[in-house]
Amino acid sequence: MNANPKFTNRLIEETSPYLLQHAHNPVDWVAWSSSLFTEAQKNNKPILLSIGYSACHWCHVMERESFEDETVAAYMNANFINVKVDREERPDVDHIYMDALQAMTGSGGWPLNIFLLPNGKPFFGGTYFPPKTLPQRASWLDVLKGVSEAYTNNHEKINDQAEQLTQHLLKKNIIHQSASLASASVSENGGNELPTKEELEIIGNRILQNADTMWGGFGVAPKFPQTFCLQMLFRNYKINGNESCMVHAVRSIDKMIQGGLYDHLGGGFARYSTDAQWQAPHFEKMLYDNALLIGVMAEAYQITKKDIYASIIKQTVSFLKRELSNQQGAYYAALDADSEGVEGKFYTWSYDEIEKLVDPSLFTEFCNYYQVTQNGNWEHTNILWTTEALEKSFTPEFVNAKNILFNHRSKRIRPALDYKIILSWNCLLITALCKAYAAIGDDEYKQAAIDAIVWVENNFSESDQEYLFHTNTNGVKKSFAFLDDYGALIQSYIHLQEITGDTQYLHKAEKWMGYVQAHFLDEEGVFFYYTAQYQTDVIVRQKDTYDGAQPSGNALICMSLYYLGHVFDRASWISQSEQMIHQMRKLIIQYPSSFSYWGQCFSWMSADAIELVAIGPKVHNSLKKALSRYQPHKILIFSDKEDPSLPCSFGKYSVDNQYYICINKTCLPPNEVLDDILALI
């Protein structure tokens, strides 16, 4: 957004790029804090809470249309305490009030504009409001006036509505847990037994019920990558041999990387496609999407050995290092969808531009391949995408043409960078880099993962505090870390140990799991709150279990409890993870698309439990071979020296340079030949 020097509000003191975008609005915005409730109560004004993020197109539109309008701003300032929240900086606040909005309207989205009593309880809200009244949609100023008048003239009714909504939020955890408990007793295998391969087959087939067999993915527009669903299809293929699951997962990946969702010039993926064919993306590029897609493509490569997946992983990692890296190991949050106020302008092309840049001998073929037309293939301009095999685009002629276009594009005005560094998103990327290294064996990915964890360890804590922070923006650490931050960190340590053989990573994972148990565990001792018990600036503590664009914190923790419970011989952790799955069982089976990261832990419990260990100075020579196979249900420790503090089932073995395998807690004799061991898996 263009800064207006005429105005400066209190957001100028913030570090979030999204909040700073609004620092020169005539609206007297303030950031979220516990003191804002005191200010609201002192002035007896309702709170307008407006939540968005820097890469949100419609957030920018509403700012231009309404928040930069001096008449509108004057009314907001006179009648409300106006609060701006970056949903990526405070996902806890976003979760609470998005739940409230969905309870009120049945839908949600961003920008999220919700009105609160001075005590923080919500009573009315919506998403985008236009500057002028449209059919079936009030203007923003009309909404403001209506809310202000209702607050003044119908205060008792507003209070009642706020109280009902708050009670709904408070009861949601109890209701959800009751439903989960009930599901355990009526699950499709009849009780609290471990998940079965038959149930996994049901899950795979239910995911396929929503499959788009023409264009890949699931459902109709808009289409999201749904990487966890694809990974569940791979897991069912692995365990039950369901070819349809593997075929659709590969089809989906192929169609995504052919489409405009993937940046054919610079690498990296946009957040989602606005159409069913993956042609026209919503152009913002998020760190977490790219991390999760690297992970699923690494698995696809392990299964298929298709070189194109390795190439796409390499290009995507190159994009992240070039455009989202702080060059010290960590990665920024996102790139905006807009540049020069126009969505996608940085990435799209006119026919004439391409004609001037691409060699005439290749021009016609290039345009046909990438669907480029004189009139444009999207809003009078062209998005590069193809319906042909992607291997063709890696021929020398096409690579040269793409490099010319990329260099030309690099001179354009770039989309804005959201330079927040978010703990959980970086840890998701560390895990993805570990998976990429495991699949392909490129040391670049291992080193990038190690560099990232070093930065994380040095920059998300204070020396005198044991807790971590959620964000680090220009060196300023903000917000207590949330459950998914710790969950993603623990997972990254587990994967780092597998690719390095450094068992200290396992001990770090164990340490933070103990911290989560101490500060996030619920009263029943099974699930975990999203916020720590020492965080007191939200009206409710939620327990999130839904797997959306990112895995839920509870699902991440469940997976790690099961893994670390086996490694450290902690029966209570294994039991707790099994209890979590029991209570989520019916939801996972009936609605697998909404609980598909949970499903990955479910699939592990239904599979043969495999532990593979080797100790000695020579075992690293064979680590890449052991990692390269697709085996998502394994514990793998190849260490150059014995770690007696790991009391797992193979800890009693200490013969150097021997390979040991235990399947379902039955350990076979050691073997000097890794291939013989792998043949047993």
XYZ file of C-alpha atoms in Angstrom:
681
model
C 0.000 0.000 0.000
C 1.119 3.560 -0.621
C 1.992 5.336 2.612
C 0.110 8.592 3.186
C 2.409 10.939 5.133
C -0.654 12.937 6.160
C -1.625 10.202 8.624
C 0.251 8.011 11.036
C -1.509 5.777 13.552
C -0.230 3.594 16.373
C 0.583 0.671 14.075
C 3.738 2.517 13.076
C 5.358 0.974 16.165
C 4.624 -2.601 15.003
C 6.907 -5.008 13.120
C 4.342 -7.017 11.133
C 4.434 -6.031 7.437
C 0.645 -6.353 7.316
C 0.130 -3.989 10.239
C 2.660 -1.560 8.821
C 0.675 -1.519 5.577
C -2.111 0.101 7.611
C 0.100 2.437 9.657
C -0.751 5.413 7.440
C -4.499 4.857 7.189
C -6.597 7.693 8.649
C -8.165 5.010 10.859
C -6.702 5.134 14.371
C -5.733 1.459 14.353
C -4.180 -0.216 17.385
C -2.589 -3.659 17.618
C -4.025 -6.492 19.717
C -3.105 -6.298 23.386
C -4.763 -6.826 26.740
C -4.754 -3.045 27.298
C -7.148 -2.433 24.399
C -10.000 -3.851 26.501
C -9.227 -1.305 29.211
C -9.342 1.469 26.623
C -12.632 0.197 25.200
C -14.253 -0.099 28.623
C -13.014 3.333 29.665
C -14.538 4.908 26.550
C -17.577 2.579 26.464
C -16.972 1.846 22.791
C -17.363 -1.419 20.926
C -14.237 -2.903 19.410
C -13.904 -3.338 15.665
C -11.468 -6.198 15.137
C -10.176 -6.411 11.553
C -8.013 -9.446 10.741
C -6.046 -10.102 7.561
C -2.588 -10.872 6.253
C -0.131 -9.202 3.927
C -0.689 -11.476 0.916
C -4.502 -11.175 1.086
C -5.867 -9.594 -2.103
C -9.297 -8.629 -0.738
C -7.685 -7.191 2.386
C -5.852 -4.759 0.116
C -9.051 -3.985 -1.799
C -10.983 -3.128 1.360
C -8.133 -0.967 2.597
C -8.088 1.059 -0.617
C -11.862 1.395 -0.754
C -12.703 2.027 2.906
C -9.819 2.279 5.350
C -8.100 4.986 3.299
C -11.351 6.967 3.003
C -11.233 9.893 5.445
C -15.023 10.067 5.907
C -15.238 6.380 6.730
C -12.187 6.591 8.986
C -13.652 9.537 10.895
C -16.787 7.526 11.669
C -14.725 4.511 12.745
C -12.558 6.645 15.019
C -15.531 8.367 16.640
C -17.503 5.213 17.383
C -15.115 2.272 17.743
C -11.813 1.111 19.151
C -10.254 -0.097 15.896
C -7.926 -3.084 16.157
C -5.815 -4.578 13.371
C -4.487 -8.143 13.669
C -2.128 -10.038 11.402
C -3.648 -13.521 11.412
C -0.224 -15.071 10.838
C 1.222 -13.236 13.835
C -1.760 -14.047 16.075
C -3.402 -17.210 14.735
C -4.964 -17.780 18.158
C -6.981 -14.558 17.904
C -7.908 -15.392 14.323
C -9.093 -18.911 15.253
C -11.351 -17.649 18.035
C -13.108 -14.943 16.075
C -13.272 -16.931 12.838
C -15.128 -19.600 14.806
C -17.469 -16.885 16.085
C -18.094 -15.579 12.560
C -18.786 -19.070 11.233
C -21.259 -19.626 14.064
C -23.016 -16.384 13.082
C -22.984 -16.703 9.292
C -21.983 -20.248 8.377
C -18.939 -19.039 6.437
C -15.707 -17.142 6.883
C -12.671 -15.697 5.163
C -10.421 -12.692 5.095
C -10.554 -9.830 5.667
C -12.374 -10.821 8.835
C -14.212 -7.850 10.343
C -15.897 -8.617 13.640
C -17.392 -6.411 16.337
C -16.751 -7.054 20.029
C -18.020 -5.757 23.319
C -15.409 -3.829 25.318
C -14.634 -7.108 27.140
C -13.722 -8.885 23.890
C -16.893 -10.943 23.421
C -18.086 -10.981 19.761
C -21.613 -10.020 18.668
C -21.570 -9.330 14.899
C -19.238 -9.733 11.945
C -18.553 -10.350 8.282
C -15.758 -10.485 5.745
C -15.351 -8.068 2.843
C -17.798 -5.155 2.697
C -17.898 -2.863 -0.379
C -17.723 0.938 -0.203
C -21.211 1.234 -1.719
C -24.331 -0.837 -1.178
C -24.670 -3.785 -3.550
C -27.548 -6.240 -4.004
C -27.658 -8.389 -0.869
C -24.532 -6.726 0.592
C -24.510 -3.605 2.738
C -21.809 -0.998 2.358
C -19.094 -0.790 5.007
C -20.333 2.576 6.258
C -23.891 1.246 6.530
C -22.584 -1.686 8.581
C -20.671 0.646 10.878
C -23.707 2.852 11.436
C -25.983 -0.117 12.044
C -23.628 -1.646 14.590
C -23.084 1.662 16.385
C -26.812 2.342 16.621
C -27.518 -1.179 17.852
C -24.792 -0.900 20.480
C -26.308 2.364 21.736
C -30.010 1.568 21.481
C -30.183 -2.220 21.928
C -27.364 -2.788 24.362
C -29.097 -5.583 26.283
C -29.795 -7.557 23.113
C -26.191 -7.091 21.948
C -24.926 -8.297 25.334
C -27.131 -11.398 25.138
C -25.900 -12.203 21.645
C -22.259 -11.769 22.689
C -22.775 -14.000 25.706
C -24.364 -16.730 23.589
C -21.523 -16.632 21.072
C -18.906 -16.768 23.816
C -20.638 -19.731 25.435
C -20.629 -21.430 22.034
C -16.861 -20.926 21.822
C -16.359 -22.230 25.358
C -18.544 -25.283 24.753
C -17.022 -26.099 21.386
C -14.073 -27.912 22.962
C -16.333 -29.890 25.286
C -18.808 -30.758 22.529
C -16.037 -31.784 20.166
C -14.376 -33.950 22.766
C -17.707 -35.562 23.698
C -18.327 -36.350 20.039
C -14.838 -37.800 19.750
C -15.300 -39.902 22.882
C -18.604 -41.192 21.586
C -17.018 -42.048 18.269
C -14.519 -44.365 19.954
C -17.300 -46.640 21.157
C -19.051 -46.837 17.784
C -16.050 -46.851 15.477
C -16.242 -49.072 12.459
C -14.001 -51.701 13.953
C -15.931 -51.750 17.199
C -13.957 -50.072 19.938
C -10.575 -49.103 21.299
C -8.504 -51.503 19.238
C -5.687 -50.133 17.131
C -6.580 -48.843 13.664
C -6.743 -51.508 10.985
C -5.659 -51.782 7.378
C -9.313 -52.266 6.454
C -10.185 -48.901 7.981
C -7.301 -47.322 6.080
C -8.784 -48.717 2.866
C -12.112 -47.097 3.766
C -10.314 -43.788 4.318
C -8.532 -44.036 0.962
C -11.734 -44.812 -0.905
C -13.602 -41.983 0.803
C -10.906 -39.513 -0.205
C -11.249 -40.791 -3.780
C -15.004 -40.148 -3.741
C -14.238 -36.447 -4.144
C -11.456 -36.936 -6.702
C -11.433 -35.012 -9.973
C -10.306 -37.817 -12.288
C -9.826 -35.433 -15.219
C -7.750 -32.631 -13.681
C -6.541 -34.164 -10.440
C -7.097 -32.855 -6.967
C -10.442 -32.875 -5.239
C -13.765 -31.201 -5.881
C -14.336 -28.165 -8.042
C -13.017 -24.607 -8.028
C -11.413 -23.179 -6.029
C -8.890 -25.980 -5.684
C -6.276 -26.299 -2.967
C -3.365 -28.751 -3.159
C -4.633 -30.831 -0.174
C -1.214 -32.400 0.271
C -2.259 -34.430 3.326
C -4.955 -36.187 1.294
C -2.398 -37.061 -1.378
C -0.080 -38.448 1.294
C -2.939 -40.544 2.673
C -3.501 -41.997 -0.803
C 0.196 -42.885 -0.985
C 0.001 -44.542 2.441
C -3.019 -46.618 1.521
C -1.240 -47.674 -1.665
C 1.773 -48.689 0.426
C -0.194 -50.683 2.987
C -3.125 -52.059 0.972
C -1.788 -51.938 -2.583
C -4.693 -49.809 -3.813
C -3.486 -48.737 -7.272
C -6.328 -46.227 -7.677
C -4.970 -44.251 -4.730
C -1.490 -44.069 -6.196
C -2.769 -43.218 -9.688
C -4.886 -40.313 -8.474
C -2.176 -38.907 -6.207
C 0.329 -38.913 -9.081
C -2.285 -37.485 -11.459
C -2.953 -34.654 -9.025
C 0.715 -33.779 -8.642
C 1.241 -33.883 -12.402
C -1.713 -31.571 -13.077
C -0.617 -29.112 -10.391
C 2.906 -28.800 -11.747
C 1.566 -28.441 -15.303
C -0.843 -25.719 -14.236
C -0.423 -22.058 -13.468
C -0.433 -22.960 -9.774
C 3.243 -23.705 -10.377
C 5.526 -20.873 -11.481
C 7.092 -22.306 -14.656
C 9.741 -19.585 -14.787
C 10.813 -19.069 -11.193
C 9.687 -22.185 -9.379
C 7.430 -22.367 -6.360
C 3.690 -22.749 -5.933
C 0.867 -20.283 -5.404
C -1.635 -20.858 -2.628
C -4.549 -22.267 -4.626
C -6.202 -22.349 -8.043
C -9.327 -20.327 -8.817
C -10.404 -22.893 -11.435
C -10.646 -26.678 -11.619
C -7.809 -27.011 -14.166
C -5.122 -25.431 -11.935
C -4.662 -22.736 -14.594
C -5.297 -19.476 -12.762
C -3.853 -19.305 -9.263
C -4.537 -16.883 -6.483
C -1.018 -15.624 -6.934
C 0.294 -15.258 -3.380
C 3.101 -17.659 -2.524
C 3.151 -18.938 1.044
C 6.114 -20.627 2.714
C 3.999 -23.382 4.266
C 2.358 -24.375 0.955
C 5.718 -24.748 -0.714
C 7.088 -26.722 2.215
C 4.176 -29.162 2.185
C 4.315 -29.575 -1.592
C 8.055 -30.315 -1.467
C 7.244 -33.020 1.077
C 4.549 -34.697 -1.015
C 6.669 -34.527 -4.185
C 9.560 -36.143 -2.318
C 7.255 -39.043 -1.486
C 6.059 -39.180 -5.099
C 9.678 -39.377 -6.241
C 10.426 -42.204 -3.803
C 7.491 -44.178 -5.215
C 7.827 -43.413 -8.945
C 11.471 -42.290 -9.400
C 10.177 -39.793 -11.993
C 12.975 -37.297 -12.631
C 10.496 -34.482 -13.175
C 9.620 -34.494 -9.463
C 13.262 -34.093 -8.513
C 13.490 -31.183 -10.960
C 10.415 -29.458 -9.509
C 11.731 -29.924 -5.968
C 15.053 -28.383 -7.012
C 13.354 -25.403 -8.653
C 11.074 -24.873 -5.662
C 13.962 -24.954 -3.192
C 15.832 -22.533 -5.461
C 12.810 -20.216 -5.419
C 12.675 -20.333 -1.613
C 16.377 -19.586 -1.267
C 16.226 -16.785 -3.819
C 13.008 -15.013 -2.804
C 12.056 -16.040 0.746
C 15.385 -16.712 2.463
C 16.991 -14.287 4.907
C 20.314 -15.739 3.677
C 21.170 -16.893 7.213
C 19.128 -20.092 7.280
C 15.561 -18.943 7.907
C 12.696 -18.188 5.521
C 10.142 -15.401 5.297
C 6.395 -15.935 5.333
C 5.025 -15.001 1.916
C 4.977 -13.041 -1.305
C 1.946 -10.910 -2.113
C -0.529 -11.782 -4.866
C -0.523 -8.182 -6.097
C 2.056 -5.891 -7.607
C 1.334 -2.323 -8.674
C -2.137 -2.869 -7.212
C -2.990 -5.614 -9.712
C -3.315 -9.282 -8.842
C -0.849 -11.458 -10.741
C 0.705 -8.618 -12.736
C 4.245 -9.726 -11.939
C 3.642 -13.248 -13.273
C 1.503 -12.753 -16.404
C 2.424 -11.976 -20.010
C 1.075 -10.348 -23.128
C 1.425 -12.172 -26.432
C 3.513 -9.309 -27.804
C 5.967 -9.438 -24.884
C 6.672 -13.104 -25.463
C 6.963 -12.585 -29.213
C 9.685 -9.986 -28.660
C 11.654 -12.157 -26.256
C 11.411 -15.760 -27.450
C 13.440 -16.965 -30.425
C 11.202 -16.821 -33.551
C 12.001 -20.427 -34.396
C 10.538 -21.540 -31.041
C 7.841 -18.897 -30.581
C 4.847 -20.742 -32.065
C 5.711 -24.001 -30.338
C 6.315 -22.167 -27.044
C 2.929 -20.403 -27.222
C 1.100 -23.596 -28.099
C 2.770 -25.465 -25.257
C 2.041 -22.795 -22.645
C -1.468 -21.938 -23.936
C -0.452 -18.363 -24.830
C -2.876 -16.510 -27.148
C -3.135 -13.021 -28.606
C -6.302 -12.308 -26.599
C -4.893 -13.862 -23.444
C -5.887 -17.015 -21.603
C -6.833 -15.172 -18.394
C -8.297 -11.679 -18.002
C -6.769 -10.431 -21.291
C -3.292 -11.563 -20.326
C -1.494 -14.913 -20.273
C -0.601 -17.320 -17.490
C 1.987 -19.899 -18.491
C 0.485 -23.369 -18.092
C 0.360 -26.550 -20.123
C -1.629 -29.715 -20.652
C 1.347 -31.559 -22.126
C 4.088 -33.539 -20.423
C 6.255 -31.238 -18.331
C 9.446 -32.999 -19.406
C 9.282 -31.057 -22.683
C 9.804 -27.783 -20.829
C 13.212 -29.021 -19.656
C 14.677 -29.349 -23.148
C 17.582 -26.937 -23.792
C 15.504 -24.758 -26.134
C 12.669 -24.338 -23.655
C 15.028 -23.804 -20.717
C 16.779 -21.037 -22.631
C 13.472 -19.360 -23.518
C 12.263 -19.586 -19.916
C 15.502 -18.088 -18.636
C 15.086 -15.121 -21.006
C 11.531 -14.536 -19.783
C 12.585 -14.980 -16.151
C 15.352 -12.395 -16.480
C 12.948 -9.969 -18.133
C 10.346 -10.569 -15.427
C 12.938 -9.929 -12.725
C 13.092 -6.284 -13.827
C 9.402 -5.727 -13.070
C 8.074 -4.232 -9.840
C 7.992 -7.176 -7.470
C 5.160 -8.320 -5.202
C 5.584 -7.228 -1.604
C 7.470 -9.543 0.720
C 6.023 -10.470 4.097
C 9.292 -10.697 5.988
C 7.940 -12.234 9.193
C 9.797 -15.403 10.117
C 7.301 -17.856 11.622
C 8.473 -20.733 13.786
C 6.010 -23.417 12.666
C 6.318 -22.596 8.966
C 10.110 -22.791 9.092
C 9.894 -26.113 10.891
C 7.485 -27.458 8.265
C 10.103 -26.504 5.680
C 12.889 -28.197 7.663
C 10.863 -31.409 7.625
C 10.259 -30.987 3.885
C 13.961 -30.456 3.200
C 14.712 -33.595 5.192
C 12.203 -35.512 3.074
C 13.733 -34.093 -0.108
C 17.186 -35.199 1.023
C 15.883 -38.638 1.943
C 14.270 -39.072 -1.466
C 16.919 -37.575 -3.741
C 20.117 -37.587 -1.685
C 21.164 -34.030 -2.614
C 23.360 -32.701 0.202
C 22.100 -29.172 -0.520
C 18.782 -30.059 1.093
C 20.361 -31.565 4.207
C 22.577 -28.536 4.701
C 19.642 -26.160 4.216
C 17.678 -28.069 6.881
C 20.598 -27.909 9.325
C 21.137 -24.204 8.662
C 17.461 -23.540 9.290
C 17.302 -25.405 12.607
C 20.412 -23.568 13.826
C 18.736 -20.232 13.037
C 15.520 -21.342 14.712
C 17.335 -22.416 17.870
C 19.226 -19.125 18.073
C 16.419 -16.710 17.254
C 13.096 -17.856 18.715
C 13.989 -17.781 22.402
C 15.463 -15.573 25.086
C 18.345 -16.839 27.194
C 16.480 -16.264 30.457
C 13.184 -17.873 29.354
C 12.323 -21.487 28.623
C 9.464 -20.756 26.208
C 9.723 -19.997 22.492
C 8.218 -17.218 20.390
C 5.949 -17.561 17.382
C 7.496 -14.887 15.127
C 10.751 -13.062 14.617
C 10.503 -9.953 12.442
C 13.662 -7.950 11.910
C 15.014 -9.396 15.132
C 11.912 -8.543 17.196
C 10.346 -11.655 18.752
C 6.594 -11.602 19.331
C 3.770 -13.800 20.613
C 4.239 -16.882 22.734
C 4.711 -19.930 20.509
C 1.550 -21.928 19.923
C 0.908 -25.666 19.941
C 1.566 -26.063 16.215
C 4.894 -24.218 16.610
C 6.090 -26.797 19.113
C 4.484 -29.640 17.148
C 6.242 -28.675 13.928
C 9.549 -28.143 15.775
C 9.407 -31.605 17.327
C 8.660 -33.167 13.938
C 11.594 -31.326 12.379
C 13.946 -32.709 15.033
C 12.702 -36.245 14.356
C 13.364 -35.909 10.620
C 16.726 -34.227 11.155
C 17.912 -37.174 13.219
C 16.898 -39.594 10.504
C 18.927 -37.841 7.791
C 21.976 -37.029 9.950
C 22.235 -39.849 12.488
C 22.735 -37.236 15.225
C 20.689 -38.573 18.135
C 20.903 -35.246 19.973
C 17.996 -34.141 17.788
C 15.871 -36.863 19.385
C 16.740 -35.601 22.847
C 15.723 -32.087 21.829
C 12.431 -33.465 20.533
C 11.916 -35.267 23.845
C 12.652 -32.074 25.790
C 10.071 -29.991 23.915
C 7.490 -32.752 24.108
C 7.870 -32.604 27.884
C 7.373 -28.847 27.716
C 4.176 -29.247 25.697
C 2.872 -31.776 28.225
C 3.576 -29.345 31.049
C 2.015 -26.214 29.518
C -0.579 -27.187 26.891
C -2.231 -30.409 28.110
C -5.979 -30.272 28.746
C -7.710 -31.196 31.990
C -8.495 -34.723 30.771
C -4.835 -35.366 30.001
C -5.420 -36.378 26.366
C -5.578 -33.407 23.966
C -3.768 -30.072 24.019
C -4.864 -26.446 24.007
C -3.665 -24.210 21.207
C -2.269 -21.683 23.701
C -0.111 -22.237 26.762
C -1.650 -21.812 30.183
C 0.470 -18.722 30.839
C -1.035 -16.828 27.877
C -3.947 -14.748 29.185
C -4.895 -12.212 26.491
C -7.593 -14.283 24.733
C -11.142 -14.913 25.909
C -10.999 -18.729 25.475
C -8.353 -21.421 25.127
C -9.196 -23.506 22.100
C -8.378 -27.096 21.213
C -7.927 -27.252 17.459
C -8.093 -30.628 15.758
C -9.071 -29.750 12.179
C -6.367 -30.180 9.543
C -6.644 -27.227 7.186
C -3.948 -25.822 4.932
C -1.521 -26.753 7.715
C -1.646 -29.719 10.106
C -3.387 -29.131 13.399
C -1.160 -28.869 16.430
C -2.864 -31.820 18.085
C -2.262 -34.029 15.027
C 1.419 -33.061 14.940
C 1.806 -33.841 18.632
C -0.069 -37.134 18.291
C 2.327 -38.302 15.578
C 5.368 -37.330 17.628
C 4.069 -38.919 20.831
C 3.748 -42.213 19.010
C 7.220 -41.970 17.467
C 9.066 -40.704 20.536
C 7.177 -43.098 22.783
C 8.745 -45.980 20.871
C 12.206 -44.408 20.713
C 12.356 -43.594 24.437
C 10.244 -46.524 25.602
C 7.628 -44.211 27.106
C 4.494 -46.300 27.274
C 2.466 -43.332 28.532
C 3.236 -41.336 25.379
C 2.300 -44.244 23.117
C -0.889 -44.751 25.115
C -1.780 -41.057 24.914
C -1.292 -40.965 21.147
C -3.488 -44.051 20.833
C -6.145 -42.400 23.009
C -6.065 -39.341 20.764
C -6.565 -41.513 17.697
C -9.346 -43.485 19.417
C -11.209 -40.283 20.194
C -10.672 -38.927 16.679
C -11.307 -42.262 15.001
C -14.796 -41.729 13.622
C -13.980 -38.228 12.400
C -10.861 -39.510 10.615
C -12.790 -42.328 8.936
C -15.930 -40.370 8.061
C -14.301 -37.045 7.094
C -10.765 -37.981 6.045
C -10.258 -34.866 3.906
C -10.654 -32.694 7.000
C -8.473 -34.851 9.239
C -5.905 -36.183 6.787
C -2.795 -35.364 8.815
C -4.425 -37.240 11.679
C -4.883 -39.998 9.117
C -1.127 -40.301 8.706
C -0.749 -41.239 12.368
C -3.782 -43.504 11.976
C -2.053 -45.252 9.061
C 1.138 -45.689 11.114
C -0.798 -47.437 13.859
C -2.409 -49.732 11.283
C 0.921 -50.670 9.662
C 3.722 -52.952 10.721
C 5.904 -51.042 13.202
C 9.399 -51.011 11.710
C 12.546 -49.993 13.597
C 15.801 -49.926 11.644
C 19.098 -49.184 13.373
C 22.778 -49.300 12.560
C 25.689 -48.235 14.756
C 29.275 -47.625 13.746
C 31.561 -45.310 11.789
C 30.767 -46.950 8.429
C 26.969 -46.951 8.543
C 26.651 -43.462 7.075
C 27.886 -44.886 3.794
C 24.557 -46.684 3.428
C 22.251 -44.099 4.987
C 21.160 -42.622 1.649
C 20.105 -46.052 0.411
C 18.023 -46.678 3.528
C 16.383 -43.248 3.281
C 15.606 -43.396 -0.428
C 12.883 -46.037 -0.140
C 9.289 -44.974 0.449
C 8.651 -46.216 3.971
C 6.592 -43.642 5.884
C 5.998 -45.934 8.875
C 9.490 -46.419 10.231
C 11.904 -45.372 12.944
C 15.397 -45.100 11.488
C 18.583 -44.438 13.466
C 21.943 -44.756 11.739
C 24.501 -43.377 14.175
C 28.279 -43.479 14.170
C 28.231 -44.234 17.897
C 25.892 -45.887 20.363
C 23.576 -43.705 22.436
C 22.867 -45.662 25.636
C 20.213 -43.126 26.647
C 17.911 -44.396 23.878
C 16.157 -47.348 25.500
C 14.257 -48.427 22.387
C 14.022 -52.095 21.513
C 17.280 -52.112 19.541
C 19.352 -50.281 22.159
C 20.821 -53.528 23.501
C 22.710 -54.105 20.260
C 26.159 -52.588 19.984
C 28.030 -54.516 17.298
C 29.687 -51.955 15.021
C 28.568 -51.607 11.424
C 25.734 -54.114 11.671
C 22.135 -53.484 10.638
C 19.260 -54.410 12.904
C 15.570 -54.490 12.158
C 12.649 -54.954 14.497
C 9.155 -55.496 13.060
C 6.233 -55.248 15.483
C 8.684 -55.411 18.406
C 10.231 -58.645 17.137
C 13.932 -58.105 16.441
C 15.721 -60.159 13.828
C 19.419 -61.127 13.976
C 21.897 -58.456 12.858
C 23.074 -58.413 9.268
C 26.087 -56.831 7.588
C 24.232 -56.393 4.281
C 21.706 -53.537 4.219
C 19.938 -54.858 1.108
C 19.095 -58.058 2.980
C 17.509 -56.027 5.750
C 15.601 -53.740 3.367
C 14.239 -56.766 1.535
C 12.358 -57.641 4.728
C 10.435 -54.344 4.790
